[in-house]
Amino acid sequence: MCGIVGYIGRQPAAPILVEGLNRLEYRGYDSAGLSVLGPSGATTLRRVGRVRDLEAALPRRLAGTVGIGHTRWATHGPATEANAHPHRSEDDRVAVVHNGIIDNAAALRAGLEAEGVTFSSDTDTEVVAHLVRRSDAATLDERVLDAVDRLVGTYALAVVDQADPDRIVVARNGSPLIIGVGDKEMFVASDVAALVRHTSSVIHLDDGELASVTARGYRTFTRDAADTGRTPTTIDVEAQDVELGAHASFMAKEIAEQPETVARMLGGRLDTRFGTARLDGLNITPRELRAFTRVKILGCGSAFYVGELGALMIEELARIPAHAEAASEFRYRNPIIEPDTLYIAVSQSGETADTAFAVREIQRKGGRVIGLVNVVGSTIARECDGGIYLHAGPEVSVASTKALTHMGVGFALLALLLGRVRDLSVADGQRIIAGLQRLPDDIAAVLAGEDRIAEVARGLATAQSLFFIGRVRGFPVAREGAQKLKEISYRHAEAYQTSELKHGPLALIEESLPTVAVIPQDELTERNVAAAEQIRARGGRVVAVTHPGVELDGVADHRIDVPHNEPELDPILLMIPMQLLALHAAMTRGLDIDRPRNLAKSVTVE
Ligand code: AGP
């Protein structure tokens, strides 16, 4: 979704803003713009399309060491130059960039128009520029405070004013905003990716917080103008983490990184002697953990599907009833919150609006919620009562891959801990730990077969529609496989429980509709093979994602073998070929792998 970047210091601002905007491209956007305050006033430039179009339009030497930039994802009004940010006051004095949605923009606009203000865009954001300009407060800090006092909705705002040219004032409510602290220079961003090349010292603003940023420092304060005295923390993200290197796409890079990142995630978290997991960040005592009688997992999209896998792991290892639900639905149905239920919010970005809302709803009703989150310091990570960081490193591609694998590993660790405070034996705990320790090598073994999987994907890429089937542990794998293919190769794919095929969808089977069947070596192998046989008998093509040694009796046109780990952990590995199938199908179709149409990396609007 939209991205914000800001710079104030000694260097020319424009190249730094453009570089920051380039790094925010992955979030999805349709237009971009920037304003730079220079010796002869402000220069604002906006373009529909890519950041490189904006860069190409910039004057060769744009003087000015203060500026703000933005990538826009259209919400109010179409993707046009007039609707791109920054938005300005009528006299160009004030410029504003904004992420989020101002709910009362229509009423504010009507009021401003009645006072004679002429609007030049359809956006909700433009009201902010006019409100700041029309405030008669003495300082820019106060003028922005006056403006945000009148706003209802979500926002991350960055404001510059030619009347106070050595300052950027920012405000946050419901949309992430970060200040980066440099040496006599400061940065503002909606995402660490935009400032990681310049500094690792950051402040994550809280909702309701503002900051007045100059080249030499910053002041953070509340909407009542009370100082909050925030100090920076150090983030552990390197510039190369958000660079492509030798890879053709970020998705390819992120898939390839998994053996290494999973090994890193497990470091220090396995207690081999007692066969359990060390998860200090949960902030829950073993006695409290034992007292939970139910687990409820909430996430969106792929995070929800891995949540379904997590629920199965928890039921299998800890024997606690566990269930996953789409956070986007949960929030709208007045959910019953139970004191003895452990709620878990799962999110790569930690900024998904629906999941964040679910967390607040649980807390409002007195529930206890922990987070499985990748982005350190993100909204969900900070608002949860404790949690497990996924430590997958930055994930740039819109299609999530390594973060989902890490979610699977995070759930395995949690299930192990929950099991070990209950009835899971030390020996079984040690069996799971041994399986977790083998995971990095097992993932590497799947990746070693990429060429063969690519060949299968090329065959699937021409199909208009596909089935992905699996049962019990294999079903979330099938759901995620279908999701990944839809997302980046724009082919229709439907996930079904293998057991449900015969209750209807079997009627659709024909040669042109291939099926990807998850057939692990487990207690259900024979039934899964029999279902694949039914597909074949009706002329359907079958690609089996399976384990070595599974006898497919000729029911599959292709087989993709994945190393057999422990049954509870196998689904984590079975998801890896799904990533590669989607990647190579999309590559075959010549599509933009990292920026699929209509999608954004973190869905921060409702
Ligand atoms: C994954 O490939 C998708 N882009 C999407 O379903 C994603 O998992 C979902 O939007 C949730 O995102 P989050 O993990 O950042 O909360």
mmCIF file of N, CA and C and ligand atoms in Angstrom, residues 299-305 346-353 355 380 395 397-401 403-404 407 480 483-484 487 599-603, ligand 1:
data_model
loop_
_atom_site.group_PDB
_atom_site.id
_atom_site.type_symbol
_atom_site.label_atom_id
_atom_site.label_comp_id
_atom_site.label_asym_id
_atom_site.label_seq_id
_atom_site.Cartn_x
_atom_site.Cartn_y
_atom_site.Cartn_z
ATOM 1 N N GLY A 299 -5.457 -14.632 11.418
ATOM 2 C CA GLY A 299 -4.549 -14.061 10.425
ATOM 3 C C GLY A 299 -5.326 -13.869 9.133
ATOM 4 N N CYS A 300 -4.699 -13.289 8.144
ATOM 5 C CA CYS A 300 -5.376 -13.064 6.864
ATOM 6 C C CYS A 300 -4.614 -13.749 5.736
ATOM 7 N N GLY A 301 -5.346 -14.151 4.713
ATOM 8 C CA GLY A 301 -4.726 -14.709 3.514
ATOM 9 C C GLY A 301 -3.849 -15.894 3.860
ATOM 10 N N SER A 302 -2.627 -15.861 3.354
ATOM 11 C CA SER A 302 -1.721 -16.988 3.574
ATOM 12 C C SER A 302 -1.415 -17.184 5.055
ATOM 13 N N ALA A 303 -1.367 -16.086 5.799
ATOM 14 C CA ALA A 303 -1.099 -16.215 7.244
ATOM 15 C C ALA A 303 -2.226 -17.010 7.908
ATOM 16 N N PHE A 304 -3.443 -16.823 7.434
ATOM 17 C CA PHE A 304 -4.582 -17.603 7.950
ATOM 18 C C PHE A 304 -4.399 -19.089 7.612
ATOM 19 N N TYR A 305 -3.953 -19.373 6.372
ATOM 20 C CA TYR A 305 -3.786 -20.788 5.997
ATOM 21 C C TYR A 305 -2.700 -21.451 6.858
ATOM 22 N N VAL A 346 -1.322 -13.830 13.756
ATOM 23 C CA VAL A 346 -0.159 -14.198 12.941
ATOM 24 C C VAL A 346 -0.088 -13.270 11.730
ATOM 25 N N SER A 347 1.092 -12.663 11.550
ATOM 26 C CA SER A 347 1.224 -11.673 10.477
ATOM 27 C C SER A 347 2.687 -11.449 10.129
ATOM 28 N N GLN A 348 2.999 -11.497 8.843
ATOM 29 C CA GLN A 348 4.359 -11.172 8.415
ATOM 30 C C GLN A 348 4.652 -9.711 8.712
ATOM 31 N N SER A 349 3.810 -8.826 8.161
ATOM 32 C CA SER A 349 4.085 -7.394 8.225
ATOM 33 C C SER A 349 3.850 -6.821 9.614
ATOM 34 N N GLY A 350 2.920 -7.427 10.336
ATOM 35 C CA GLY A 350 2.526 -6.849 11.624
ATOM 36 C C GLY A 350 1.693 -5.587 11.452
ATOM 37 N N GLU A 351 1.260 -5.316 10.229
ATOM 38 C CA GLU A 351 0.516 -4.085 9.966
ATOM 39 C C GLU A 351 -0.836 -4.347 9.317
ATOM 40 N N THR A 352 -1.198 -5.589 9.097
ATOM 41 C CA THR A 352 -2.464 -5.889 8.423
ATOM 42 C C THR A 352 -3.626 -5.355 9.264
ATOM 43 N N ALA A 353 -4.412 -4.459 8.667
ATOM 44 C CA ALA A 353 -5.434 -3.738 9.438
ATOM 45 C C ALA A 353 -6.439 -4.696 10.070
ATOM 46 N N THR A 355 -6.100 -7.811 10.969
ATOM 47 C CA THR A 355 -5.514 -8.590 12.068
ATOM 48 C C THR A 355 -5.291 -7.681 13.283
ATOM 49 N N ILE A 380 1.249 -4.798 15.245
ATOM 50 C CA ILE A 380 0.713 -5.994 15.916
ATOM 51 C C ILE A 380 1.720 -6.514 16.945
ATOM 52 N N GLU A 395 10.890 -9.267 4.064
ATOM 53 C CA GLU A 395 10.289 -9.951 2.927
ATOM 54 C C GLU A 395 9.714 -8.875 2.012
ATOM 55 N N SER A 397 8.927 -9.343 -1.607
ATOM 56 C CA SER A 397 7.949 -9.793 -2.610
ATOM 57 C C SER A 397 6.542 -9.791 -2.005
ATOM 58 N N VAL A 398 5.573 -9.340 -2.792
ATOM 59 C CA VAL A 398 4.184 -9.336 -2.314
ATOM 60 C C VAL A 398 3.751 -10.756 -1.943
ATOM 61 N N ALA A 399 4.143 -11.717 -2.750
ATOM 62 C CA ALA A 399 3.810 -13.108 -2.441
ATOM 63 C C ALA A 399 4.704 -13.589 -1.304
ATOM 64 N N SER A 400 4.097 -13.904 -0.206
ATOM 65 C CA SER A 400 4.870 -14.310 0.968
ATOM 66 C C SER A 400 5.351 -15.754 0.808
ATOM 67 N N THR A 401 6.594 -15.991 1.128
ATOM 68 C CA THR A 401 7.123 -17.358 1.055
ATOM 69 C C THR A 401 7.868 -17.687 2.349
ATOM 70 N N ALA A 403 8.396 -16.017 5.011
ATOM 71 C CA ALA A 403 7.709 -15.662 6.262
ATOM 72 C C ALA A 403 6.676 -16.733 6.623
ATOM 73 N N LEU A 404 6.053 -17.328 5.600
ATOM 74 C CA LEU A 404 5.061 -18.379 5.877
ATOM 75 C C LEU A 404 5.746 -19.623 6.431
ATOM 76 N N MET A 407 6.398 -18.918 9.873
ATOM 77 C CA MET A 407 5.178 -19.032 10.703
ATOM 78 C C MET A 407 4.953 -20.495 11.069
ATOM 79 N N GLU A 480 -2.680 -23.005 0.522
ATOM 80 C CA GLU A 480 -1.593 -22.064 0.280
ATOM 81 C C GLU A 480 -1.043 -22.222 -1.141
ATOM 82 N N GLN A 483 -3.436 -20.445 -3.397
ATOM 83 C CA GLN A 483 -3.322 -18.988 -3.168
ATOM 84 C C GLN A 483 -2.100 -18.424 -3.886
ATOM 85 N N LYS A 484 -0.982 -19.115 -3.741
ATOM 86 C CA LYS A 484 0.261 -18.593 -4.324
ATOM 87 C C LYS A 484 0.158 -18.539 -5.843
ATOM 88 N N GLU A 487 -2.195 -15.712 -6.932
ATOM 89 C CA GLU A 487 -1.642 -14.395 -6.633
ATOM 90 C C GLU A 487 -0.664 -13.911 -7.701
ATOM 91 N N LEU A 599 -2.480 -6.055 -5.977
ATOM 92 C CA LEU A 599 -2.143 -6.494 -4.616
ATOM 93 C C LEU A 599 -1.095 -5.581 -3.985
ATOM 94 N N ALA A 600 -1.056 -5.600 -2.664
ATOM 95 C CA ALA A 600 -0.055 -4.820 -1.937
ATOM 96 C C ALA A 600 0.593 -5.717 -0.896
ATOM 97 N N LYS A 601 1.792 -5.353 -0.498
ATOM 98 C CA LYS A 601 2.510 -6.197 0.457
ATOM 99 C C LYS A 601 1.826 -6.215 1.816
ATOM 100 N N SER A 602 1.502 -5.047 2.343
ATOM 101 C CA SER A 602 0.769 -5.100 3.607
ATOM 102 C C SER A 602 -0.535 -4.336 3.429
ATOM 103 N N VAL A 603 -1.593 -4.999 3.829
ATOM 104 C CA VAL A 603 -2.928 -4.449 3.560
ATOM 105 C C VAL A 603 -3.349 -3.639 4.788
HETATM 106 C C1 AGP B 1 0.583 -13.832 0.817
HETATM 107 O O1 AGP B 1 1.279 -14.279 -0.280
HETATM 108 C C2 AGP B 1 -0.350 -12.750 0.520
HETATM 109 N N1 AGP B 1 0.288 -11.650 -0.098
HETATM 110 C C3 AGP B 1 -1.350 -12.343 1.594
HETATM 111 O O2 AGP B 1 -2.339 -13.317 1.634
HETATM 112 C C4 AGP B 1 -0.805 -12.116 3.018
HETATM 113 O O3 AGP B 1 -0.389 -13.335 3.587
HETATM 114 C C5 AGP B 1 -1.901 -11.460 3.881
HETATM 115 O O4 AGP B 1 -2.271 -10.232 3.312
HETATM 116 C C6 AGP B 1 -1.484 -11.267 5.322
HETATM 117 O O5 AGP B 1 -0.360 -10.447 5.427
HETATM 118 P P1 AGP B 1 0.453 -10.348 6.770
HETATM 119 O O6 AGP B 1 1.090 -11.685 7.003
HETATM 120 O O7 AGP B 1 1.437 -9.263 6.551
HETATM 121 O O8 AGP B 1 -0.535 -10.030 7.865
#
